[in-house]
Coordinates of N, CA and C in Angstrom, one line a residue:
X253 N 0.8 -1.2 0.0 CA 0.0 0.0 0.0 C 0.9 1.2 0.0
X254 N 1.9 1.3 0.7 CA 2.8 2.5 0.8 C 3.5 2.7 -0.6
X255 N 3.7 1.6 -1.3 CA 4.3 1.8 -2.6 C 3.3 2.4 -3.6
X256 N 2.1 2.0 -3.5 CA 1.0 2.6 -4.3 C 0.8 4.1 -3.9
X257 N 0.9 4.4 -2.7 CA 0.7 5.8 -2.3 C 1.9 6.6 -2.8
X258 N 3.1 6.1 -2.8 CA 4.3 6.8 -3.3 C 4.1 7.0 -4.8
X259 N 3.6 6.0 -5.6 CA 3.4 6.2 -7.0 C 2.4 7.3 -7.3
X260 N 1.3 7.2 -6.5 CA 0.3 8.2 -6.7 C 0.8 9.6 -6.4
X261 N 1.5 9.8 -5.4 CA 2.1 11.2 -5.1 C 3.1 11.6 -6.2
X262 N 3.9 10.6 -6.6 CA 4.8 10.9 -7.7 C 4.1 11.3 -9.0
X263 N 3.0 10.7 -9.3 CA 2.2 11.0 -10.5 C 1.6 12.4 -10.4
X264 N 1.1 12.7 -9.2 CA 0.4 14.0 -9.0 C 1.5 15.1 -9.2
X265 N 2.7 14.9 -8.6 CA 3.7 15.9 -8.7 C 4.2 16.1 -10.1
X266 N 4.4 15.0 -10.8 CA 4.8 15.1 -12.2 C 3.8 15.7 -13.1
X267 N 2.5 15.5 -12.8 CA 1.4 16.2 -13.5 C 1.4 17.7 -13.3
X268 N 1.6 18.1 -12.1 CA 1.7 19.5 -11.8 C 2.9 20.1 -12.5
X269 N 4.0 19.4 -12.5 CA 5.2 19.9 -13.2 C 5.0 20.1 -14.7
X270 N 4.4 19.1 -15.3 CA 4.1 19.1 -16.8 C 3.1 20.3 -17.1
X271 N 2.1 20.4 -16.2 CA 1.1 21.5 -16.4 C 1.8 22.9 -16.3
X272 N 2.6 23.0 -15.3 CA 3.3 24.3 -15.1 C 4.2 24.6 -16.3
X273 N 4.9 23.6 -16.9 CA 5.8 23.8 -18.0 C 4.9 24.2 -19.3
X274 N 3.8 23.5 -19.5 CA 3.0 23.7 -20.6 C 2.4 25.1 -20.5
X275 N 1.9 25.5 -19.4 CA 1.3 26.9 -19.2 C 2.4 28.0 -19.4
X276 N 3.6 27.7 -18.9 CA 4.7 28.7 -19.1 C 5.0 28.9 -20.6
X277 N 5.1 27.8 -21.3 CA 5.5 27.8 -22.7 C 4.4 28.2 -23.7
X278 N 3.2 27.7 -23.5 CA 2.2 27.8 -24.6 C 1.0 28.7 -24.3
X279 N 0.7 29.0 -23.1 CA -0.4 29.8 -22.7 C 0.0 31.2 -22.6
X280 N -0.6 32.2 -23.4 CA -0.2 33.6 -23.3 C -0.5 34.1 -21.9
X281 N 0.4 34.9 -21.4 CA 0.2 35.6 -20.1 C -0.2 37.0 -20.3
X282 N -1.4 37.4 -19.9 CA -1.8 38.8 -20.1 C -1.0 39.8 -19.3
X283 N -0.5 39.4 -18.2 CA 0.3 40.2 -17.3 C 1.6 40.6 -18.0
X284 N 2.2 39.6 -18.8 CA 3.4 39.8 -19.5 C 3.2 40.9 -20.6
X285 N 2.1 40.8 -21.3 CA 1.8 41.9 -22.3 C 1.7 43.2 -21.7
X286 N 1.1 43.3 -20.5 CA 0.9 44.6 -19.8 C 2.2 45.1 -19.3
X287 N 3.1 44.2 -18.8 CA 4.4 44.6 -18.4 C 5.2 45.1 -19.5
X288 N 5.2 44.5 -20.7 CA 5.9 44.9 -21.9 C 5.4 46.3 -22.3
X289 N 4.1 46.5 -22.3 CA 3.5 47.8 -22.7 C 3.9 48.8 -21.7
X290 N 3.9 48.5 -20.5 CA 4.3 49.5 -19.4 C 5.7 49.9 -19.6
X291 N 6.6 48.9 -19.9 CA 8.0 49.3 -20.1 C 8.2 50.2 -21.3
X292 N 7.4 49.9 -22.4 CA 7.5 50.7 -23.6 C 7.0 52.1 -23.3
X293 N 5.9 52.2 -22.6 CA 5.4 53.6 -22.3 C 6.3 54.3 -21.4
X294 N 7.0 53.6 -20.4 CA 8.0 54.3 -19.6 C 9.2 54.9 -20.4
X295 N 9.6 54.1 -21.4 CA 10.7 54.5 -22.2 C 10.3 55.7 -23.0
X296 N 9.1 55.7 -23.6 CA 8.6 56.8 -24.4 C 8.4 58.0 -23.5
X297 N 7.9 57.9 -22.3 CA 7.7 59.0 -21.4 C 9.1 59.6 -21.0
X298 N 10.1 58.8 -20.8 CA 11.4 59.4 -20.5 C 12.0 60.1 -21.7
X299 N 11.8 59.5 -22.9 CA 12.3 60.2 -24.1 C 11.5 61.6 -24.3
X300 N 10.2 61.6 -24.0 CA 9.5 62.9 -24.1 C 9.9 63.9 -23.1
X301 N 10.2 63.4 -21.9 CA 10.7 64.3 -20.8 C 12.1 64.9 -21.2
X302 N 12.9 64.0 -21.8 CA 14.2 64.5 -22.2 C 14.1 65.6 -23.3
X303 N 13.2 65.3 -24.3 CA 12.9 66.2 -25.3 C 12.3 67.6 -24.8
X304 N 11.5 67.5 -23.8 CA 10.9 68.6 -23.2 C 12.0 69.5 -22.5
X305 N 12.9 68.8 -21.8 CA 14.0 69.5 -21.1 C 14.8 70.2 -22.2
X306 N 15.1 69.6 -23.3 CA 15.9 70.2 -24.3 C 15.2 71.4 -24.9
X307 N 13.9 71.3 -25.2 CA 13.2 72.4 -25.7 C 13.1 73.6 -24.8
X308 N 12.9 73.3 -23.5 CA 12.9 74.3 -22.5 C 14.3 75.0 -22.4
X309 N 15.4 74.3 -22.5 CA 16.7 74.9 -22.5 C 16.9 75.7 -23.7
X310 N 16.4 75.3 -24.9 CA 16.5 76.1 -26.1 C 15.7 77.4 -26.0
X311 N 14.5 77.3 -25.4 CA 13.7 78.4 -25.2 C 14.3 79.4 -24.3
X312 N 14.9 79.0 -23.2 CA 15.6 79.8 -22.2 C 16.8 80.5 -22.9
X313 N 17.5 79.7 -23.7 CA 18.7 80.3 -24.4 C 18.2 81.3 -25.4
X314 N 17.1 81.1 -26.1 CA 16.6 82.0 -27.1 C 16.1 83.3 -26.4
X315 N 15.5 83.2 -25.2 CA 15.1 84.4 -24.5 C 16.3 85.2 -24.0
X316 N 17.3 84.5 -23.6 CA 18.5 85.2 -23.1 C 19.4 85.8 -24.2
X317 N 19.3 85.2 -25.4 CA 20.1 85.7 -26.6 C 19.6 87.1 -27.0
X318 N 20.4 87.8 -27.7 CA 19.9 89.1 -28.2 C 18.6 89.0 -29.0
X319 N 17.9 90.0 -29.0 CA 16.6 90.0 -29.6 C 16.7 89.9 -31.1
X320 N 15.6 89.8 -31.8 CA 15.5 89.7 -33.2 C 16.1 90.9 -33.9
X321 N 16.5 90.8 -35.1 CA 17.1 91.9 -35.8 C 16.2 93.1 -35.7
X322 N 16.8 94.2 -35.5 CA 16.1 95.5 -35.3 C 15.9 96.2 -36.7
X323 N 14.9 97.0 -36.7 CA 14.6 97.8 -37.9 C 14.9 99.3 -37.5
X324 N 15.6 100.0 -38.4 CA 16.0 101.3 -38.1 C 15.0 102.3 -38.8
X325 N 14.4 103.1 -38.0 CA 13.4 104.1 -38.6 C 14.0 105.5 -38.4
X326 N 14.0 106.2 -39.5 CA 14.5 107.6 -39.4 C 13.3 108.5 -39.5
X327 N 13.3 109.4 -38.5 CA 12.2 110.4 -38.4 C 12.4 111.5 -39.4
X328 N 11.4 112.0 -40.1 CA 11.6 113.1 -41.0 C 11.9 114.4 -40.3
X329 N 12.7 115.2 -41.0 CA 13.1 116.5 -40.5 C 11.9 117.4 -40.4
X330 N 11.8 118.0 -39.2 CA 10.7 119.0 -39.1 C 11.4 120.4 -38.8
X331 N 10.7 121.5 -38.9 CA 11.3 122.8 -38.7 C 11.9 122.9 -37.3
X332 N 11.3 122.2 -36.3 CA 11.9 122.2 -34.9 C 13.3 121.6 -34.9
X333 N 13.4 120.4 -35.6 CA 14.7 119.8 -35.6 C 15.7 120.5 -36.4
X334 N 15.3 121.3 -37.4 CA 16.2 122.1 -38.2 C 16.8 123.3 -37.4
X335 N 15.9 123.8 -36.5 CA 16.4 124.9 -35.7 C 17.3 124.5 -34.5
X336 N 17.1 123.2 -34.1 CA 17.8 122.7 -32.9 C 19.3 122.8 -33.1
X337 N 19.9 122.4 -34.2 CA 21.4 122.5 -34.3 C 22.0 123.9 -34.0
X338 N 21.3 124.9 -34.4 CA 21.8 126.3 -34.2 C 21.8 126.5 -32.7
X339 N 20.7 126.2 -32.0 CA 20.6 126.4 -30.6 C 21.7 125.5 -29.9
X340 N 21.8 124.2 -30.4 CA 22.7 123.3 -29.7 C 24.2 123.8 -29.9
X341 N 24.5 124.4 -31.0 CA 25.9 124.8 -31.2 C 26.2 126.0 -30.3
X342 N 25.2 126.8 -30.1 CA 25.4 128.0 -29.3 C 25.6 127.6 -27.8
X343 N 25.0 126.5 -27.4 CA 25.1 126.1 -26.0 C 26.2 125.1 -25.9
X344 N 26.8 124.6 -26.9 CA 27.9 123.6 -26.9 C 27.4 122.3 -26.4
X345 N 26.1 122.0 -26.7 CA 25.5 120.7 -26.4 C 25.6 119.8 -27.6
X346 N 25.5 118.5 -27.4 CA 25.6 117.6 -28.6 C 24.3 117.7 -29.4
X347 N 24.4 117.6 -30.8 CA 23.3 117.7 -31.7 C 22.4 116.5 -31.5
X348 N 21.0 116.7 -31.5 CA 20.1 115.6 -31.3 C 20.1 114.8 -32.6
X349 N 19.9 113.5 -32.4 CA 19.9 112.6 -33.6 C 18.4 112.2 -33.8
X350 N 18.0 112.2 -35.0 CA 16.6 111.9 -35.3 C 16.4 110.5 -35.7
X351 N 17.1 109.6 -35.2 CA 17.0 108.2 -35.5 C 16.4 107.4 -34.3
X352 N 15.6 106.5 -34.6 CA 15.0 105.7 -33.5 C 15.1 104.2 -33.9
X353 N 15.6 103.4 -33.0 CA 15.7 102.0 -33.3 C 14.5 101.3 -32.7
X354 N 13.7 100.6 -33.5 CA 12.5 99.9 -33.0 C 12.7 98.4 -33.4
X355 N 12.4 97.6 -32.4 CA 12.4 96.1 -32.7 C 11.2 95.8 -33.5
X356 N 11.4 94.9 -34.5 CA 10.3 94.5 -35.4 C 9.2 93.8 -34.6
X357 N 9.5 93.0 -33.6 CA 8.5 92.3 -32.8 C 7.7 93.2 -32.0
X358 N 8.3 94.2 -31.3 CA 7.5 95.1 -30.5 C 6.7 96.1 -31.3
X359 N 7.2 96.4 -32.5 CA 6.4 97.3 -33.3 C 5.1 96.7 -33.8
X360 N 5.1 95.3 -34.0 CA 3.9 94.7 -34.5 C 2.9 94.4 -33.4
X361 N 3.3 94.3 -32.1 CA 2.4 94.0 -31.0 C 1.4 95.1 -30.8
X362 N 1.8 96.4 -30.7 CA 0.8 97.4 -30.4 C -0.2 97.5 -31.5
X363 N 0.2 97.3 -32.8 CA -0.8 97.4 -33.9 C -1.8 96.3 -33.8
X364 N -1.4 95.1 -33.4 CA -2.4 94.0 -33.2 C -3.3 94.2 -32.0
X365 N -2.8 94.8 -31.0 CA -3.7 95.0 -29.8 C -4.7 96.1 -30.1
X366 N -4.3 97.2 -30.8 CA -5.2 98.2 -31.2 C -6.3 97.7 -32.2
X367 N -5.9 96.8 -33.0 CA -6.9 96.2 -34.0 C -7.9 95.4 -33.2
X368 N -7.4 94.7 -32.1 CA -8.4 93.9 -31.3 C -9.3 94.8 -30.5
X369 N -8.7 95.9 -30.1 CA -9.5 96.8 -29.2 C -10.6 97.6 -30.1
X370 N -10.3 97.8 -31.4 CA -11.3 98.5 -32.2 C -12.4 97.7 -32.7
X371 N -12.4 96.3 -32.5 CA -13.5 95.5 -32.9 C -14.7 95.7 -31.9
X372 N -15.8 95.8 -32.6 CA -17.1 96.0 -31.8 C -17.7 94.7 -31.4
X373 N -18.5 94.6 -30.4 CA -19.2 93.4 -29.9 C -20.4 93.2 -30.8
X374 N -20.3 92.5 -31.8 CA -21.4 92.3 -32.8 C -22.5 91.5 -32.2
X375 N -22.2 90.8 -31.1 CA -23.3 89.9 -30.4 C -24.4 90.8 -29.8
X376 N -24.1 92.1 -29.6 CA -25.1 93.0 -29.0 C -26.3 93.2 -30.0
X377 N -26.1 92.8 -31.3 CA -27.2 93.0 -32.3 C -28.0 91.7 -32.3
X378 N -29.3 91.9 -32.4 CA -30.3 90.8 -32.4 C -30.0 89.9 -33.7
X379 N -29.9 88.6 -33.4 CA -29.6 87.7 -34.5 C -28.2 87.3 -34.7
X380 N -27.3 87.9 -34.0 CA -25.9 87.6 -34.1 C -25.4 87.0 -32.8
X381 N -25.1 85.7 -32.9 CA -24.5 85.0 -31.7 C -23.0 84.9 -31.7
X382 N -22.4 84.3 -30.7 CA -20.9 84.2 -30.7 C -20.3 83.6 -31.9
X383 N -20.9 82.5 -32.4 CA -20.3 81.8 -33.5 C -20.4 82.6 -34.8
X384 N -21.6 83.3 -35.0 CA -21.7 84.1 -36.2 C -20.8 85.3 -36.1
X385 N -20.6 85.9 -34.9 CA -19.7 87.0 -34.7 C -18.3 86.6 -35.1
X386 N -17.9 85.4 -34.6 CA -16.5 85.0 -35.0 C -16.4 84.8 -36.5
X387 N -17.4 84.2 -37.1 CA -17.4 84.1 -38.6 C -17.3 85.4 -39.3
X388 N -18.1 86.4 -38.8 CA -18.1 87.8 -39.4 C -16.7 88.4 -39.2
X389 N -16.1 88.3 -38.0 CA -14.7 88.8 -37.8 C -13.7 88.1 -38.8
X390 N -13.9 86.8 -38.9 CA -13.0 86.1 -39.9 C -13.2 86.6 -41.3
X391 N -14.4 87.0 -41.6 CA -14.7 87.5 -43.0 C -14.3 89.0 -43.1
X392 N -13.9 89.6 -42.0 CA -13.5 91.0 -42.1 C -14.5 92.0 -41.6
X393 N -15.6 91.5 -41.1 CA -16.7 92.4 -40.6 C -16.5 92.5 -39.1
X394 N -15.8 93.6 -38.7 CA -15.4 93.7 -37.3 C -16.1 94.8 -36.5
X395 N -16.7 95.8 -37.2 CA -17.2 97.0 -36.5 C -18.6 97.2 -37.0
X396 N -19.3 98.0 -36.1 CA -20.7 98.4 -36.5 C -20.7 99.2 -37.7
X397 N -19.7 100.1 -37.9 CA -19.7 101.0 -39.0 C -19.6 100.2 -40.3
X398 N -18.8 99.1 -40.3 CA -18.8 98.3 -41.5 C -20.1 97.6 -41.8
X399 N -20.8 97.2 -40.8 CA -22.1 96.5 -41.0 C -23.2 97.5 -41.5
X400 N -23.0 98.8 -41.1 CA -24.1 99.7 -41.5 C -24.1 99.9 -43.1
X401 N -22.9 99.8 -43.7 CA -22.8 100.0 -45.1 C -23.1 98.7 -46.0
X402 N -23.3 97.6 -45.3 CA -23.5 96.3 -46.0 C -24.9 96.0 -46.2
X403 N -25.2 95.4 -47.4 CA -26.6 94.9 -47.6 C -26.6 93.5 -47.2
X404 N -27.8 92.9 -47.2 CA -27.9 91.5 -46.8 C -27.1 90.6 -47.8
X405 N -27.1 91.0 -49.1 CA -26.4 90.2 -50.1 C -24.8 90.3 -49.8
X406 N -24.4 91.5 -49.4 CA -23.0 91.7 -49.1 C -22.6 90.8 -47.9
X407 N -23.4 90.7 -46.9 CA -23.1 89.9 -45.7 C -23.1 88.4 -46.1
X408 N -24.1 88.1 -47.0 CA -24.2 86.7 -47.5 C -22.9 86.3 -48.2
X409 N -22.4 87.2 -49.1 CA -21.2 86.9 -49.8 C -20.0 86.8 -48.9
X410 N -19.9 87.6 -47.9 CA -18.8 87.6 -47.0 C -18.8 86.3 -46.2
X411 N -20.0 85.8 -45.8 CA -20.1 84.7 -44.9 C -20.2 83.4 -45.7
X412 N -20.2 83.4 -47.0 CA -20.4 82.2 -47.9 C -19.4 81.1 -47.6
X413 N -18.1 81.5 -47.3 CA -17.1 80.5 -47.1 C -17.1 79.9 -45.7
X414 N -17.9 80.5 -44.8 CA -17.9 80.0 -43.4 C -18.8 78.9 -43.2
X415 N -19.8 78.7 -44.1 CA -20.8 77.6 -43.9 C -21.6 77.8 -42.6
X416 N -21.8 79.0 -42.2 CA -22.6 79.2 -41.0 C -24.0 79.6 -41.3
X417 N -25.0 79.1 -40.5 CA -26.4 79.5 -40.8 C -26.8 80.7 -39.9
X418 N -27.6 81.5 -40.5 CA -28.2 82.6 -39.8 C -29.5 82.9 -40.4
X419 N -30.3 83.7 -39.6 CA -31.7 84.0 -40.1 C -31.6 85.2 -41.0
X420 N -32.0 85.1 -42.2 CA -32.0 86.1 -43.2 C -32.9 87.3 -42.8
X421 N -34.0 87.0 -42.1 CA -34.9 88.0 -41.7 C -34.3 89.0 -40.7
X422 N -33.5 88.4 -39.8 CA -32.9 89.3 -38.8 C -31.7 90.0 -39.4
X423 N -31.1 89.4 -40.5 CA -30.0 90.1 -41.2 C -30.4 91.4 -41.9
X424 N -31.7 91.4 -42.2 CA -32.2 92.7 -42.8 C -32.2 93.8 -41.8
X425 N -32.3 93.6 -40.5 CA -32.3 94.6 -39.5 C -30.9 95.0 -39.0
X426 N -29.9 94.2 -39.4 CA -28.5 94.5 -38.9 C -28.0 95.8 -39.2
X427 N -28.3 96.3 -40.4 CA -27.8 97.6 -40.8 C -28.3 98.7 -39.9
X428 N -29.6 98.7 -39.6 CA -30.3 99.7 -38.8 C -29.8 99.6 -37.3
X429 N -29.6 98.3 -36.8 CA -29.1 98.1 -35.5 C -27.7 98.6 -35.4
X430 N -26.9 98.3 -36.4 CA -25.5 98.7 -36.4 C -25.4 100.2 -36.4
X431 N -26.3 100.9 -37.2 CA -26.2 102.3 -37.2 C -26.5 102.9 -35.8
X432 N -27.4 102.4 -35.1 CA -27.7 102.9 -33.8 C -26.5 102.6 -32.8
X433 N -26.0 101.4 -33.0 CA -24.8 101.0 -32.1 C -23.6 101.8 -32.4
X434 N -23.4 102.1 -33.7 CA -22.2 102.9 -34.0 C -22.3 104.3 -33.5
X435 N -23.5 104.8 -33.5 CA -23.8 106.1 -32.9 C -23.7 106.2 -31.4
X436 N -23.7 105.0 -30.8 CA -23.7 104.9 -29.3 C -25.1 105.1 -28.7
X437 N -26.1 105.0 -29.5 CA -27.5 105.1 -29.1 C -28.0 103.8 -28.6
X438 N -27.6 103.4 -27.4 CA -28.0 102.1 -26.9 C -29.5 102.0 -26.5
X439 N -30.0 103.1 -26.0 CA -31.5 103.1 -25.7 C -32.3 102.9 -27.0
X440 N -31.9 103.6 -28.0 CA -32.6 103.5 -29.3 C -32.4 102.1 -29.9
X441 N -31.2 101.5 -29.6 CA -31.0 100.1 -30.1 C -31.9 99.2 -29.3
X442 N -32.0 99.3 -28.0 CA -32.9 98.5 -27.2 C -34.4 98.6 -27.7
X443 N -34.8 99.8 -28.0 CA -36.2 100.1 -28.4 C -36.4 99.4 -29.8
X444 N -35.4 99.5 -30.7 CA -35.5 98.9 -32.0 C -35.6 97.4 -31.9
X445 N -34.7 96.8 -31.0 CA -34.7 95.4 -30.8 C -36.0 94.9 -30.2
X446 N -36.6 95.7 -29.3 CA -37.9 95.3 -28.7 C -39.0 95.4 -29.8
X447 N -38.9 96.3 -30.7 CA -39.9 96.4 -31.7 C -39.8 95.2 -32.7
X448 N -38.5 94.8 -32.9 CA -38.3 93.6 -33.8 C -38.9 92.3 -33.2
X449 N -38.8 92.2 -31.9 CA -39.4 91.0 -31.2 C -40.9 91.0 -31.1
X450 N -41.5 92.2 -31.2 CA -42.9 92.3 -31.0 C -43.7 91.9 -32.2

């Protein structure tokens, strides 16, 4: 009986060993795929972090480097600057120079900010929502004054490329509303808008 029990135990152990070898060799392990994917993503993350550090260093170096090439602007001579040398010679002071150096990047910034400041809020007009106002600004219609001179057909042509929908009936009143808004007659505009809704 003990010999039979020993054979039984030996059979069970060898079965477990064969199953373990078979599972290791032939059954795919989902954890192994996840570990491989995790290692690949860690390598990619470290490569991206290194690239980010390099770009930040390049940006810091670019900010610290001398600015972009400058543009030299010469002011025209005025009668005041023509008289200045005679006064300067009599006082023995250095002669004023009528040259100003302006960086190209800083000269462009104020122009863009003033262009943004001059845009009117077209959404104050009935029938113009935020998306339509954006499409109008993209089409070059930025102020009430521009809208006062445009017919419904002109607005349609300007907005044709934007594929945006709007109510043609309310578009007929935009010129009148824009005229009131351009004049700063907000009470008149409110009254006109109330009459349109009635």
